[in-house]
CSV table of C-alpha atoms and ligand atoms in Angstrom, one decimal:
chain,number,residue,atom,x,y,z
P,1251,MET,CA,10.0,6.6,-11.4
P,1252,ARG,CA,8.6,8.0,-8.2
P,1253,PRO,CA,5.3,6.8,-6.7
P,1254,ASN,CA,2.3,9.2,-7.2
P,1255,HIS,CA,-0.2,7.6,-4.8
P,1256,HIS,CA,0.9,7.4,-1.1
P,1257,LEU,CA,0.0,6.1,2.3
P,1258,ASP,CA,-2.7,8.2,4.0
P,1259,ASP,CA,-2.1,10.1,7.2
P,1260,ALA,CA,-3.7,7.5,9.5
P,1261,THR,CA,-1.5,4.7,8.0
P,1262,VAL,CA,1.6,6.8,8.4
P,1263,LEU,CA,0.8,7.6,12.0
P,1264,SER,CA,-0.1,3.9,12.8
P,1265,TYR,CA,3.1,2.7,11.0
P,1266,SER,CA,5.2,5.2,13.0
P,1267,ALA,CA,3.6,4.0,16.3
P,1268,GLY,CA,4.1,0.4,15.4
P,1269,ALA,CA,0.4,-0.1,15.5
P,1270,LEU,CA,-0.4,-1.4,12.0
P,1271,PRO,CA,-1.6,-5.0,11.7
P,1272,THR,CA,1.1,-7.3,10.3
P,1273,ALA,CA,-0.3,-7.6,6.8
P,1274,MET,CA,-0.7,-3.8,6.4
P,1275,ASN,CA,2.7,-3.3,7.9
P,1276,VAL,CA,4.3,-5.5,5.3
P,1277,VAL,CA,2.7,-3.5,2.4
P,1278,ALA,CA,3.5,-0.1,4.0
P,1279,SER,CA,7.1,-1.1,4.5
P,1280,ALA,CA,7.4,-2.3,0.9
P,1281,HIS,CA,6.0,1.1,-0.3
P,1282,LEU,CA,8.4,3.0,2.1
P,1283,GLU,CA,11.4,1.2,0.5
P,1284,ARG,CA,10.5,2.9,-2.8
P,1285,CYS,CA,9.0,6.2,-1.7
P,1286,PRO,CA,11.2,9.0,-0.4
P,1287,HIS,CA,8.1,11.2,0.1
P,1288,CYS,CA,6.5,8.8,2.6
P,1289,ARG,CA,9.8,8.1,4.3
P,1290,GLY,CA,9.9,11.9,5.0
P,1291,ARG,CA,6.4,11.8,6.4
P,1292,VAL,CA,7.2,8.8,8.7
P,1293,HIS,CA,10.2,10.8,9.9
P,1294,VAL,CA,7.9,13.7,10.8
P,1295,ALA,CA,5.4,11.4,12.4
P,1296,GLU,CA,8.1,9.9,14.6
P,1297,ARG,CA,9.0,13.4,15.7
P,1298,ILE,CA,5.3,14.0,16.5
P,1299,GLY,CA,5.2,10.8,18.5
P,1300,GLY,CA,8.2,11.9,20.5
P,1301,THR,CA,6.6,15.2,21.2
P,1302,LEU,CA,3.3,13.5,22.3
P,1303,MET,CA,5.2,11.2,24.6
P,1304,GLN,CA,6.9,14.2,26.2
P,1305,GLN,CA,3.5,15.9,26.6
P,1306,GLN,CA,2.0,12.7,28.1
P,1307,ARG,CA,4.4,13.1,31.0
P,1308,GLY,CA,3.1,16.6,31.6
P,1309,GLU,CA,-0.4,17.6,30.4
P,1310,ALA,CA,-2.5,15.9,27.7
P,1311,PRO,CA,-2.2,17.3,24.2
P,1312,ARG,CA,-4.9,19.7,23.2
P,1313,GLN,CA,-7.0,19.1,20.0
P,1314,ASP,CA,-5.5,22.0,18.1
P,1315,ASP,CA,-1.9,20.8,19.0
P,1316,ARG,CA,-2.9,17.5,17.5
P,1317,ASP,CA,-4.4,19.1,14.4
P,1318,ALA,CA,-1.2,21.2,13.9
P,1319,MET,CA,0.9,18.0,14.1
P,1320,LEU,CA,-1.3,16.2,11.6
P,1321,ALA,CA,-1.1,19.2,9.2
P,1322,LEU,CA,2.7,18.7,9.4
P,1323,LEU,CA,2.3,15.3,7.7
P,1324,ASP,CA,0.8,17.0,4.6
P,1325,ARG,CA,3.6,19.4,4.2
P,1326,GLU,CA,6.1,18.5,1.5
P,1327,PRO,CA,9.3,16.9,2.9
P,1328,GLU,CA,11.2,20.0,1.7
P,1329,THR,CA,9.7,21.8,4.7
P,1330,ALA,CA,11.3,19.3,7.1
P,1331,PRO,CA,15.1,19.6,6.9
P,1332,ALA,CA,15.9,16.2,8.2
P,1333,ALA,CA,13.3,14.6,6.0
P,1334,THR,CA,14.8,16.5,3.0
P,1335,ALA,CA,18.2,15.1,3.7
P,1336,LEU,CA,16.7,11.6,4.0
P,1337,ALA,CA,14.7,12.1,0.7
P,1338,SER,CA,17.7,13.4,-1.2
P,1339,ARG,CA,19.9,10.5,-0.1
P,1340,ALA,CA,17.2,8.2,-1.3
P,1341,ASP,CA,16.8,10.1,-4.6
P,1342,ALA,CA,20.5,9.8,-5.2
P,1343,ALA,CA,20.3,6.0,-4.5
P,1344,ASP,CA,17.4,5.7,-6.9
P,1345,VAL,CA,19.4,7.4,-9.6
P,1346,VAL,CA,22.5,5.2,-9.1
P,1347,GLU,CA,20.6,2.0,-8.8
P,1348,PRO,CA,17.1,1.8,-10.4
P,1349,PRO,CA,14.9,-0.9,-8.9
P,1350,ASP,CA,15.5,-4.4,-10.4
P,1351,ARG,CA,12.2,-5.4,-12.0
P,1352,ASP,CA,12.6,-9.0,-10.9
P,1353,ARG,CA,13.4,-8.2,-7.2
P,1354,LEU,CA,10.5,-7.9,-4.8
P,1355,PRO,CA,10.8,-5.3,-2.1
P,1356,THR,CA,12.8,-6.6,0.9
P,1357,ALA,CA,9.7,-6.4,3.2
P,1358,LEU,CA,8.1,-9.1,1.1
P,1359,HIS,CA,11.0,-11.6,1.1
P,1360,PRO,CA,10.0,-13.4,4.3
P,1361,TRP,CA,6.6,-14.1,2.8
P,1362,PHE,CA,7.1,-14.5,-0.9
P,1363,GLY,CA,10.9,-14.8,-1.5
P,1364,PRO,CA,13.1,-12.2,-3.3
P,1365,SER,CA,12.3,-13.0,-7.0
P,1366,MET,CA,9.3,-12.1,-9.1
P,1367,ARG,CA,10.2,-14.7,-11.7
P,1368,ALA,CA,10.4,-17.5,-9.2
P,1369,LEU,CA,6.8,-17.0,-7.8
P,1370,LYS,CA,4.5,-20.0,-8.0
P,1371,TRP,CA,1.1,-18.6,-9.1
P,1372,ARG,CA,-2.2,-20.3,-8.6
P,1373,ARG,CA,-5.1,-19.5,-10.9
P,1374,ILE,CA,-8.2,-18.5,-9.0
P,1375,ALA,CA,-10.4,-17.0,-11.8
P,1376,PRO,CA,-10.0,-16.3,-15.6
P,1377,GLY,CA,-7.0,-13.9,-15.9
P,1378,VAL,CA,-6.5,-13.8,-12.1
P,1379,GLN,CA,-3.7,-15.6,-10.2
P,1380,ARG,CA,-2.8,-15.3,-6.6
P,1381,ILE,CA,-0.3,-16.4,-3.9
P,1382,ARG,CA,-1.5,-16.2,-0.3
P,1383,ALA,CA,1.1,-15.6,2.4
P,1384,GLY,CA,0.9,-18.1,5.2
P,1385,SER,CA,-1.0,-17.2,8.3
P,1386,VAL,CA,-0.8,-13.5,9.0
P,1387,ALA,CA,-2.2,-12.2,12.3
P,1388,GLY,CA,-5.4,-10.1,11.9
P,1389,GLY,CA,-5.7,-10.0,8.1
P,1390,GLU,CA,-4.8,-11.3,4.7
P,1391,LEU,CA,-1.6,-10.8,2.8
P,1392,MET,CA,-1.5,-11.9,-0.9
P,1393,LEU,CA,0.1,-11.3,-4.2
P,1394,LEU,CA,-2.2,-10.9,-7.2
P,1395,ARG,CA,-1.3,-11.1,-10.9
P,1396,ILE,CA,-4.1,-9.9,-13.2
P,1397,ALA,CA,-4.0,-10.2,-16.9
P,1398,PRO,CA,-3.5,-7.0,-19.0
P,1399,GLY,CA,-6.8,-5.3,-20.0
P,1400,SER,CA,-8.9,-7.0,-17.3
P,1401,ARG,CA,-11.9,-5.3,-15.6
P,1402,LEU,CA,-12.3,-6.5,-12.0
P,1403,PRO,CA,-15.7,-6.7,-10.3
P,1404,LEU,CA,-17.0,-3.4,-8.8
P,1405,HIS,CA,-16.4,-3.6,-5.1
P,1406,SER,CA,-15.9,-1.7,-1.9
P,1407,HIS,CA,-14.2,-2.8,1.3
P,1408,GLY,CA,-15.6,-3.9,4.6
P,1409,GLY,CA,-12.5,-2.7,6.3
P,1410,THR,CA,-9.1,-1.3,5.1
P,1411,GLU,CA,-7.3,-2.5,2.1
P,1412,LEU,CA,-3.7,-1.5,1.3
P,1413,THR,CA,-2.4,-2.4,-2.2
P,1414,MET,CA,1.0,-1.7,-3.7
P,1415,ILE,CA,1.6,-2.1,-7.4
P,1416,LEU,CA,4.8,-4.1,-8.1
P,1417,ASP,CA,4.6,-4.3,-11.9
P,1418,GLY,CA,2.2,-3.3,-14.6
P,1419,ALA,CA,-0.6,-0.8,-13.9
P,1420,TYR,CA,-4.3,-0.2,-13.4
P,1421,ASP,CA,-6.8,2.6,-13.6
P,1422,ASP,CA,-9.9,3.3,-11.5
P,1423,VAL,CA,-11.9,6.3,-10.2
P,1424,LEU,CA,-8.9,7.3,-8.1
P,1425,GLY,CA,-6.5,7.5,-11.0
P,1426,HIS,CA,-3.6,5.7,-12.6
P,1427,PHE,CA,-1.6,3.3,-10.4
P,1428,GLY,CA,1.8,2.2,-11.5
P,1429,PRO,CA,4.8,0.5,-9.9
P,1430,GLY,CA,5.4,1.7,-6.4
P,1431,ASP,CA,2.0,3.4,-6.0
P,1432,VAL,CA,-0.3,2.4,-3.1
P,1433,ALA,CA,-4.1,2.4,-2.9
P,1434,ASP,CA,-4.9,3.0,0.7
P,1435,LEU,CA,-8.6,2.3,0.8
P,1436,ASP,CA,-11.3,2.3,3.4
P,1437,GLY,CA,-14.9,1.1,3.4
P,1438,GLN,CA,-16.1,4.2,1.6
P,1439,THR,CA,-14.4,3.6,-1.7
P,1440,LEU,CA,-16.3,1.8,-4.4
P,1441,HIS,CA,-14.0,1.0,-7.3
P,1442,GLN,CA,-13.5,-1.2,-10.3
P,1443,PRO,CA,-9.8,-1.4,-11.3
P,1444,VAL,CA,-9.1,-2.0,-15.0
P,1445,THR,CA,-5.6,-3.3,-15.7
P,1446,ALA,CA,-3.4,-1.5,-18.3
P,1447,PRO,CA,-2.7,-3.3,-21.6
P,1448,GLY,CA,0.8,-4.8,-22.2
P,1449,VAL,CA,2.0,-6.7,-19.1
P,1450,PRO,CA,0.1,-8.3,-16.2
P,1451,CYS,CA,-0.6,-6.1,-13.2
P,1452,VAL,CA,1.2,-7.6,-10.2
P,1453,CYS,CA,0.4,-6.2,-6.8
P,1454,VAL,CA,0.7,-7.1,-3.1
P,1455,ALA,CA,-2.5,-6.5,-1.1
P,1456,ALA,CA,-3.3,-6.5,2.6
P,1457,THR,CA,-6.8,-6.6,3.9
P,1458,ASP,CA,-8.2,-6.6,7.4
P,1459,ALA,CA,-11.8,-7.5,6.4
P,1460,PRO,CA,-13.5,-9.2,3.5
P,1461,LEU,CA,-14.2,-7.1,0.4
P,1462,VAL,CA,-17.9,-6.1,-0.2
P,1463,PHE,CA,-19.0,-6.7,-3.7
P,1464,SER,CA,-21.9,-4.6,-4.9
P,1465,GLY,CA,-23.2,-6.7,-7.8
P,1466,TRP,CA,-25.0,-10.0,-7.4
P,1467,PHE,CA,-22.6,-11.8,-9.8
P,1468,ALA,CA,-19.6,-10.5,-8.0
P,1469,ARG,CA,-21.1,-11.5,-4.6
P,1470,ARG,CA,-21.5,-15.0,-5.9
P,1471,LEU,CA,-18.0,-15.0,-7.3
P,1472,GLN,CA,-16.5,-13.8,-4.0
P,1473,PRO,CA,-16.4,-17.3,-2.3
P,1474,LEU,CA,-14.6,-18.6,-5.3
P,1475,LEU,CA,-12.1,-15.8,-5.4
P,1476,GLY,CA,-11.5,-16.2,-1.7
P,1477,PHE,CA,-11.4,-12.5,-0.9
C,410,ZN,ZN1,4.5,7.3,-0.7
């Protein structure tokens, strides 16, 4: 199954420039392992970066050049021949070898190990378990495991949050998020995820600032949750 929710343009550009904070970079890399669409966009962004570097040696890029380059990122990979080749190779690989449900994305192995089953969860609230990565420069990196059919507190974000679903699913105002999907959120998004029935929703989340809860109850809960 292909992801339906992707990295936003700013994240793709920062990733390509090697400018994402470590925690965000880990989650973006995990999504890229499973998303031919975003791998194609990174490939385009790297070409844009190469062009910009060439222009830096000459004259500075004009705003409309930059806008045209950013518009390229929103084009389907089919319009970029090299990206199409990359995507179709990945598609072929996906068909031959579907992702092993127990195996975490390779980008997560240094932080959490390779196996979903072997994870040692710690309960932090009713229905919510977490594993924090060790110290991660400039942010938080954690795995969350939320019981099926749970409604999380309504919250927005003081900074950026990048979350990738590893198993299970949830729904919020932005849609349905299943395995491989990423929620690439900034401080403007107010959301209240509700996990799907059936299996727990397991996701990896990177934040660069504390979450901002809007209800008094959730605000009081926040220190306990440690977000
Ligand atoms: Zn994607």
